[in-house]
Amino acid sequence: MTASTPFLSPDLLQPADAAVDKGASVATSPKPNGGKRYSVTAPSVRSLGVTLLREGALSAHDLVTALSLQKRHRGRLSDILLSRQMVAEETLYKAQARHWNVRLLDPMDQPADPRLIDDIGAATCLRDGLIPWQRVGKAVVVATAHPEEFASHYPRLRAAFGTVIMAIAPASKIEAAVLRARSAALNHAAENRVAEAESCRDWGRDGLAVKVALILGVFGLGLWLSPAFMALAFTFWATLTLALSTALRAGAVFAALRNTAPPPPDPIIARLPTVSIMVALFKEGNIAPRLIRRLSRLDYPRDLLDILLVVEEKDHLTRDALKSADLPPWMRVVVVPDGPLKTKPRALNFGLDLCRGSIIGVYDAEDAPEPDQIHKVVNRFYQRGADVACLQGVLDFYNPRTNWLSRCFTMEYAAWFRVILPGLQKLGMAIPLGGTTLFFRRAALEELGGWDAHNVTEDADLGMRLARYGYSAEIIDTVTEEEANCRALPWVRQRSRWLKGYMMTWAVHMRDPMLLWRQLGPRKFIGFQILFLCTLSQFLLAPVLWSFWLVPLGVPHPLATALPPVVMLGLMGLYLLTEVINITLNVIGLRKTNHKLNPLWVGTLHFYFPLGALASYKAAWEMVSKPFYWDKTSHGHFDPSEADH
């Protein structure tokens, strides 16, 4: 390549005071040797379509359709043409290169200089769809996938490189070239996006793991030296946390049932935003085809929908399944470089830099969202201020009747997503997010540093960090159905991961309790303690509470002689009240679903939650032994015809 290569044809250079077509974009720059200022004048978008039409690459009908959509969505004509498969990618970019009279590059065949990428950052290249390619003489050639937007990036590029010459390259090639050149740096950033003070990645190095081990050791020693005293202490703490949890649940029920104002009418949005949705996949070869079908039902404009299927580099099972699938142009596979840490939040952090939208969504592999879900999300964000940074959809199951465990899981989710979380929102509490059907304003998500790559319940942690930064999350009335984990051992493994993440989240945020108090305020601080510390205590100390059910059966309780009769009577009253509130809560939640499950199944939840106690002991052990281990839940264990109803 020589310095005289015509990356920018002289006939696209004209004096800045010369007349230009109306609507054309202009990037100005001084001549390298001083003197008169010159402009780079962009051909109009419409003329690109005419060029494709004249070359026989685009039909007149498709051109009219694309221009109509471009006017309605105010998006890129190139995105519309590609997303609707009106023009092949290679044909489009060749036409653009001729249209702009610039060089068409393939940065995969002709690699870029990695040092130039570092000058503006790999994440910036991915976000803006450009790549600094090579230095040619005193100028740097920068390839872009969106030449009509090059003028907006020009001042920053000129500040970094001096004289800049524009070239064109396909978006897919730019993305692949940046990842090939700087995947290690992007992977390191994905693992360390969250500030160290807000992350659990130093667990074990800062002494927290040792402290947990010491606390467990003290409890064990106390049980050996004075079992009666420890039994009283455990009973007191279990009862206190039960009372607080019951009070919060009762408050959430009353708040959720409180009449609210009818929702405002859907707004008229002049320009719909691009929405990126990430789906982290790991060993999901059998569910990938179903996932693609379900996501294809989303009715958001395809040129504004950007779906990333994020897979691990060495997950050949899923990668092979996706290779054999016929992915539409608005879906793409993102491969996360191999590393010792393999967690969903690390994959999401890596994919975040490749997202093209201003709204970021997260789905799980087995999800089946409602078709109009993205429209509802966009409308709600438009109606709310910037402080509402996250929307949480309602989760439900498409296999509630598989067995008893799936029925119980369905009732638990109904109570949580349809009663408790809406109630907590009305009470002004911080909401621990679910792991899917989450939508964020990108600016807020990036301000927080994305997800903590080492936290195995990254969603709950992110909900608390949103609150600490002054943002809020809201529940939105749109449902995503997923697969209920309905086998006992996998259920325990999944729940142990959730509880381990709750333990880690509580420990990280309580490093500085006074700072947390100031950031959250009294109400949210107390709510955080009840939602995390009290919930964990209830699972870990569940056998202590179960022991009191021996009394109605006529079996003497070991503490009966140590506690006055009035205290024993009060405890039994509290336990009965808790059962009544829990039953009421679950019946209300179940009635809010479309499932026709017999409410009598609610009575069997008493035998369901002991599995959670087993999961809590596994979680406590892993907090010390392998805190970052992601105990994966496998999916796709049922009849696809039922799942795809």
XYZ file of N, CA and C in Angstrom, residues 315-482:
504
model
N -16.850 -23.970 24.229
C -18.155 -24.637 24.268
C -18.521 -25.060 22.846
N -17.875 -26.109 22.385
C -18.064 -26.539 21.001
C -19.470 -27.083 20.768
N -20.109 -27.612 21.805
C -21.468 -28.136 21.663
C -22.413 -27.035 21.191
N -22.404 -25.906 21.899
C -23.297 -24.804 21.537
C -22.861 -24.137 20.243
N -21.565 -23.955 20.076
C -21.074 -23.289 18.865
C -21.424 -24.087 17.612
N -21.308 -25.405 17.696
C -21.656 -26.235 16.540
C -23.154 -26.154 16.243
N -23.961 -26.108 17.315
C -25.407 -26.003 17.109
C -25.769 -24.678 16.444
N -25.101 -23.608 16.844
C -25.384 -22.302 16.251
C -24.870 -22.210 14.818
N -23.767 -22.893 14.545
C -23.248 -22.889 13.172
C -24.229 -23.551 12.211
N -24.901 -24.575 12.697
C -25.849 -25.288 11.833
C -27.203 -24.591 11.758
N -27.419 -23.596 12.624
C -28.690 -22.874 12.627
C -28.655 -21.766 11.574
N -29.814 -21.448 11.064
C -29.937 -20.387 10.063
C -30.267 -19.090 10.790
N -29.235 -18.387 11.235
C -29.440 -17.165 12.003
C -29.852 -16.017 11.089
N -30.858 -15.246 11.484
C -31.208 -14.055 10.702
C -30.123 -12.991 10.855
N -30.087 -12.000 9.986
C -29.017 -10.998 10.037
C -28.970 -10.204 11.332
N -30.078 -10.114 12.054
C -30.102 -9.318 13.277
C -29.736 -10.152 14.512
N -29.321 -11.383 14.297
C -28.753 -12.219 15.357
C -27.306 -12.525 15.003
N -26.435 -12.516 15.993
C -25.039 -12.852 15.732
C -24.455 -13.570 16.938
N -23.436 -14.329 16.680
C -22.763 -15.102 17.719
C -21.528 -14.340 18.176
N -21.380 -14.201 19.473
C -20.205 -13.571 20.077
C -19.480 -14.642 20.882
N -18.217 -14.841 20.591
C -17.421 -15.874 21.249
C -16.545 -15.225 22.312
N -16.710 -15.667 23.560
C -15.930 -15.143 24.682
C -14.633 -15.938 24.785
N -13.481 -15.274 24.810
C -12.204 -16.003 24.899
C -12.152 -16.891 26.128
N -11.484 -18.001 25.998
C -11.377 -18.946 27.104
C -10.603 -18.329 28.260
N -10.991 -18.700 29.460
C -10.315 -18.214 30.655
C -10.701 -19.062 31.842
N -9.978 -18.923 32.951
C -10.295 -19.738 34.130
C -11.663 -19.429 34.715
N -12.131 -18.194 34.543
C -13.437 -17.795 35.056
C -14.482 -17.985 33.962
N -15.485 -18.814 34.241
C -16.554 -19.052 33.274
C -17.885 -18.799 33.964
N -18.315 -17.557 33.928
C -19.574 -17.180 34.553
C -20.418 -16.399 33.559
N -21.703 -16.392 33.814
C -22.617 -15.623 32.970
C -22.283 -14.136 32.983
N -22.028 -13.516 34.152
C -21.725 -12.077 34.129
C -20.460 -11.729 33.361
N -19.460 -12.602 33.374
C -18.271 -12.322 32.566
C -18.642 -12.298 31.085
N -19.462 -13.257 30.667
C -19.893 -13.299 29.272
C -20.703 -12.057 28.909
N -21.569 -11.612 29.816
C -22.368 -10.417 29.546
C -21.487 -9.177 29.459
N -20.503 -9.071 30.340
C -19.585 -7.931 30.272
C -18.834 -7.906 28.950
N -18.395 -9.068 28.501
C -17.670 -9.132 27.231
C -18.589 -8.716 26.082
N -19.819 -9.191 26.115
C -20.752 -8.860 25.048
C -21.210 -7.419 25.063
N -21.158 -6.769 26.232
C -21.653 -5.398 26.351
C -20.943 -4.454 25.389
N -19.647 -4.617 25.228
C -18.900 -3.736 24.327
C -19.300 -3.926 22.870
N -19.880 -5.071 22.545
C -20.260 -5.345 21.163
C -21.706 -4.977 20.867
N -22.448 -4.582 21.898
C -23.843 -4.202 21.698
C -23.920 -2.887 20.928
N -24.938 -2.769 20.103
C -25.115 -1.572 19.285
C -26.248 -0.687 19.774
N -27.010 -1.152 20.760
C -28.197 -0.431 21.183
C -27.971 0.476 22.373
N -28.924 1.385 22.587
C -28.911 2.250 23.768
C -29.681 1.624 24.916
N -30.419 0.557 24.635
C -31.089 -0.248 25.658
C -30.511 -1.654 25.576
N -30.127 -2.197 26.730
C -29.497 -3.516 26.792
C -30.434 -4.473 27.516
N -30.766 -5.574 26.867
C -31.616 -6.585 27.482
C -30.859 -7.878 27.721
N -31.386 -8.693 28.637
C -30.772 -9.975 28.975
C -31.862 -11.043 29.013
N -31.638 -12.121 28.270
C -32.497 -13.296 28.322
C -31.655 -14.512 28.686
N -32.350 -15.553 29.152
C -31.711 -16.842 29.374
C -31.987 -17.765 28.191
N -31.260 -18.876 28.172
C -31.297 -19.763 27.009
C -32.686 -20.327 26.742
N -33.455 -20.589 27.793
C -34.737 -21.270 27.605
C -35.918 -20.310 27.560
N -35.668 -19.008 27.475
C -36.730 -18.013 27.595
C -37.641 -17.962 26.373
N -38.920 -17.683 26.655
C -39.920 -17.467 25.609
C -40.652 -16.169 25.938
N -40.128 -15.025 25.496
C -40.751 -13.738 25.832
C -42.012 -13.479 25.019
N -42.877 -12.611 25.555
C -44.056 -12.189 24.810
C -43.621 -11.406 23.572
N -44.328 -11.550 22.459
C -43.896 -10.889 21.217
C -43.766 -9.376 21.321
N -44.649 -8.725 22.088
C -44.617 -7.258 22.156
C -43.759 -6.734 23.305
N -42.932 -7.591 23.876
C -42.184 -7.221 25.076
C -41.256 -6.031 24.856
N -40.533 -5.997 23.747
C -39.570 -4.919 23.523
C -40.295 -3.587 23.354
N -41.430 -3.591 22.679
C -42.203 -2.357 22.549
C -42.629 -1.838 23.923
N -43.072 -2.732 24.799
C -43.473 -2.314 26.146
C -42.299 -1.708 26.904
N -41.137 -2.309 26.765
C -39.944 -1.810 27.450
C -39.576 -0.422 26.942
N -39.554 -0.255 25.633
C -39.198 1.045 25.051
C -40.191 2.111 25.487
N -41.486 1.784 25.481
C -42.498 2.747 25.904
C -42.311 3.148 27.361
N -42.034 2.172 28.229
C -41.868 2.491 29.655
C -40.634 3.365 29.883
N -39.532 3.035 29.250
C -38.344 3.871 29.393
C -38.620 5.292 28.904
N -39.385 5.411 27.823
C -39.693 6.732 27.274
C -40.536 7.543 28.256
N -41.424 6.860 28.999
C -42.308 7.542 29.936
C -41.618 7.917 31.237
N -40.532 7.232 31.565
C -39.851 7.451 32.834
C -38.616 8.326 32.643
N -38.175 8.903 33.756
C -36.967 9.707 33.720
C -35.727 8.844 33.693
N -34.582 9.513 33.557
C -33.313 8.784 33.437
C -32.961 8.031 34.708
N -33.601 8.388 35.845
C -33.284 7.697 37.093
C -33.808 6.263 37.094
N -34.816 5.971 36.272
C -35.285 4.585 36.123
C -34.363 3.919 35.112
N -33.375 3.206 35.625
C -32.316 2.659 34.776
C -32.555 1.217 34.383
N -33.525 0.558 35.018
C -33.716 -0.875 34.776
C -35.187 -1.231 34.843
N -35.594 -2.131 33.970
C -36.941 -2.700 33.994
C -36.827 -4.208 34.120
N -37.578 -4.753 35.068
C -37.597 -6.195 35.303
C -38.939 -6.751 34.856
N -38.913 -7.679 33.901
C -40.138 -8.327 33.475
C -40.546 -9.428 34.434
N -41.761 -9.905 34.264
C -42.305 -10.977 35.097
C -41.871 -12.319 34.514
N -41.379 -13.193 35.379
C -40.964 -14.527 34.945
C -42.011 -15.554 35.341
N -42.236 -16.487 34.449
C -43.199 -17.562 34.688
C -42.659 -18.817 34.003
N -43.398 -19.898 34.093
C -42.925 -21.170 33.544
C -43.910 -21.720 32.522
N -43.360 -22.392 31.512
C -44.218 -23.044 30.535
C -44.389 -24.534 30.823
N -43.878 -25.004 31.961
C -44.083 -26.414 32.330
C -44.541 -26.540 33.782
N -45.610 -25.841 34.164
C -46.010 -25.866 35.574
C -46.541 -27.206 36.048
N -46.960 -28.063 35.134
C -47.595 -29.321 35.541
C -46.706 -30.533 35.308
N -45.436 -30.334 35.084
C -44.566 -31.482 34.839
C -44.566 -32.431 36.026
N -44.432 -31.898 37.229
C -44.470 -32.707 38.450
C -44.716 -31.787 39.642
N -44.651 -32.354 40.814
C -44.908 -31.567 42.033
C -43.897 -30.439 42.187
N -42.630 -30.708 41.890
C -41.601 -29.692 42.067
C -41.837 -28.508 41.132
N -42.247 -28.771 39.898
C -42.513 -27.665 38.972
C -43.723 -26.852 39.426
N -44.716 -27.505 40.039
C -45.869 -26.772 40.566
C -45.434 -25.833 41.691
N -44.596 -26.349 42.582
C -44.130 -25.519 43.697
C -43.279 -24.352 43.202
N -42.405 -24.620 42.238
C -41.556 -23.569 41.678
C -42.426 -22.497 41.018
N -43.474 -22.926 40.325
C -44.387 -21.984 39.677
C -45.072 -21.100 40.703
N -45.517 -21.690 41.808
C -46.177 -20.898 42.850
C -45.198 -19.937 43.514
N -43.972 -20.380 43.719
C -42.957 -19.510 44.316
C -42.679 -18.305 43.417
N -42.516 -18.548 42.117
C -42.260 -17.455 41.174
C -43.460 -16.514 41.086
N -44.667 -17.069 41.112
C -45.865 -16.232 41.040
C -45.920 -15.271 42.217
N -45.613 -15.772 43.403
C -45.614 -14.913 44.584
C -44.513 -13.859 44.504
N -43.331 -14.259 44.027
C -42.181 -13.347 44.014
C -42.345 -12.236 42.976
N -42.674 -12.618 41.734
C -42.680 -11.633 40.656
C -44.001 -10.879 40.536
N -45.105 -11.448 41.040
C -46.399 -10.798 40.858
C -46.929 -10.134 42.124
N -46.303 -10.433 43.267
C -46.774 -9.832 44.517
C -45.624 -9.152 45.266
N -44.581 -9.906 45.597
C -43.531 -9.366 46.461
C -42.761 -8.235 45.782
N -42.243 -8.470 44.575
C -41.455 -7.426 43.913
C -42.279 -6.174 43.614
N -43.514 -6.292 43.077
C -44.314 -5.070 42.917
C -44.580 -4.371 44.247
N -44.781 -5.166 45.310
C -44.984 -4.562 46.621
C -43.750 -3.841 47.117
N -42.579 -4.449 46.943
C -41.336 -3.793 47.348
C -41.126 -2.495 46.584
N -41.478 -2.494 45.310
C -41.343 -1.272 44.519
C -42.234 -0.171 45.085
N -43.468 -0.505 45.426
C -44.375 0.494 45.986
C -43.930 0.953 47.369
N -43.242 0.091 48.101
C -42.731 0.462 49.424
C -41.449 1.277 49.337
N -40.921 1.460 48.139
C -39.702 2.242 47.976
C -38.443 1.491 48.332
N -38.471 0.168 48.230
C -37.304 -0.652 48.545
C -36.456 -0.874 47.289
N -35.191 -1.192 47.504
C -34.338 -1.622 46.400
C -34.746 -3.033 45.993
N -34.770 -3.296 44.701
C -35.255 -4.571 44.185
C -34.083 -5.459 43.795
N -33.997 -6.660 44.373
C -33.009 -7.628 43.876
C -33.495 -8.197 42.549
N -32.751 -7.955 41.511
C -33.204 -8.300 40.167
C -33.163 -9.797 39.928
N -33.964 -10.247 38.965
C -33.878 -11.610 38.477
C -32.821 -11.681 37.387
N -32.458 -12.873 36.971
C -31.348 -13.012 36.038
C -31.718 -12.875 34.578
N -33.002 -12.694 34.269
C -33.422 -12.632 32.874
C -34.597 -11.676 32.731
N -34.919 -11.350 31.477
C -35.943 -10.357 31.159
C -35.631 -9.061 31.888
N -34.377 -8.688 31.810
C -33.883 -7.438 32.375
C -33.527 -6.501 31.237
N -33.851 -5.230 31.419
C -33.537 -4.227 30.403
C -32.959 -2.998 31.094
N -31.855 -2.505 30.551
C -31.127 -1.400 31.169
C -30.939 -0.259 30.180
N -30.900 0.947 30.723
C -30.363 2.052 29.939
C -28.855 1.839 29.869
N -28.329 1.816 28.675
C -26.923 1.467 28.509
C -26.006 2.422 29.267
N -26.304 3.704 29.218
C -25.437 4.684 29.871
C -25.317 4.398 31.363
N -26.433 4.070 32.009
C -26.401 3.777 33.444
C -25.656 2.480 33.719
N -25.889 1.473 32.892
C -25.221 0.182 33.084
C -23.712 0.330 32.963
N -23.258 1.095 31.988
C -21.819 1.297 31.818
C -21.248 2.158 32.933
N -22.031 3.087 33.444
C -21.565 3.896 34.572
C -21.288 3.023 35.794
N -22.109 2.010 36.005
C -21.926 1.107 37.138
C -20.820 0.087 36.904
N -20.350 -0.029 35.673
C -19.327 -1.026 35.371
C -19.900 -2.367 34.976
N -21.179 -2.391 34.578
C -21.778 -3.656 34.158
C -21.987 -4.601 35.321
N -21.702 -5.869 35.086
C -21.941 -6.911 36.068
C -20.642 -7.282 36.783
N -20.761 -7.734 38.023
C -19.602 -8.275 38.731
C -19.355 -9.680 38.191
N -18.284 -9.830 37.444
C -18.027 -11.087 36.735
C -17.825 -12.263 37.672
N -17.509 -12.018 38.937
C -17.211 -13.099 39.874
C -18.401 -13.462 40.763
N -19.459 -12.679 40.724
C -20.618 -12.933 41.574
C -21.578 -13.872 40.854
N -21.874 -15.012 41.466
C -22.705 -16.020 40.806
C -24.194 -15.691 40.896
N -24.555 -14.629 41.595
C -25.911 -14.082 41.540
C -25.771 -12.612 41.182
N -25.259 -12.397 39.983
C -24.898 -11.056 39.529
C -26.098 -10.133 39.438
N -27.295 -10.703 39.245
C -28.488 -9.892 39.083
C -28.879 -9.187 40.381
N -28.890 -9.941 41.487
C -29.233 -9.342 42.775
C -28.213 -8.279 43.170
N -26.944 -8.557 42.923
C -25.895 -7.579 43.224
C -26.090 -6.307 42.410
N -26.403 -6.438 41.132
C -26.573 -5.269 40.277
C -27.766 -4.438 40.724
N -28.824 -5.093 41.188
C -29.963 -4.348 41.699
C -29.593 -3.471 42.874
N -28.727 -3.973 43.752
C -28.289 -3.179 44.899
C -27.350 -2.048 44.472
N -26.482 -2.323 43.513
C -25.580 -1.261 43.054
C -26.352 -0.151 42.342
N -27.391 -0.512 41.608
C -28.240 0.514 41.006
C -28.802 1.446 42.070
N -29.298 0.861 43.152
C -29.858 1.670 44.233
C -28.789 2.537 44.886
N -27.592 2.009 45.061
C -26.511 2.773 45.693
C -26.092 3.959 44.834
N -26.225 3.833 43.530
C -25.860 4.922 42.623
C -27.014 5.903 42.394
N -28.127 5.687 43.074
C -29.246 6.608 42.949
C -30.234 6.270 41.852
N -30.085 5.108 41.236
C -31.017 4.685 40.194
C -32.107 3.802 40.801
N -33.150 3.591 40.043
C -34.223 2.711 40.497
C -34.563 1.710 39.401
N -35.182 0.623 39.826
C -35.658 -0.412 38.911
C -37.160 -0.554 39.098
N -37.859 -0.863 38.031
C -39.303 -1.033 38.090
C -39.705 -2.380 37.498
N -40.809 -2.897 38.005
C -41.390 -4.113 37.446
C -42.308 -3.709 36.301
N -42.163 -4.373 35.179
C -42.990 -4.056 34.018
C -43.882 -5.251 33.701
N -45.105 -4.951 33.316
C -46.113 -5.992 33.110
C -45.935 -6.645 31.742
N -44.932 -7.467 31.643
C -44.716 -8.292 30.457
C -44.088 -9.593 30.916
N -44.516 -10.699 30.353
C -44.159 -12.017 30.882
C -43.192 -12.732 29.942
N -42.196 -13.341 30.538
C -41.319 -14.272 29.832
C -41.467 -15.632 30.484
N -41.782 -16.626 29.686
C -41.880 -17.981 30.216
C -40.551 -18.696 30.038
N -40.194 -19.489 31.015
C -38.970 -20.278 30.944
C -39.230 -21.664 31.512
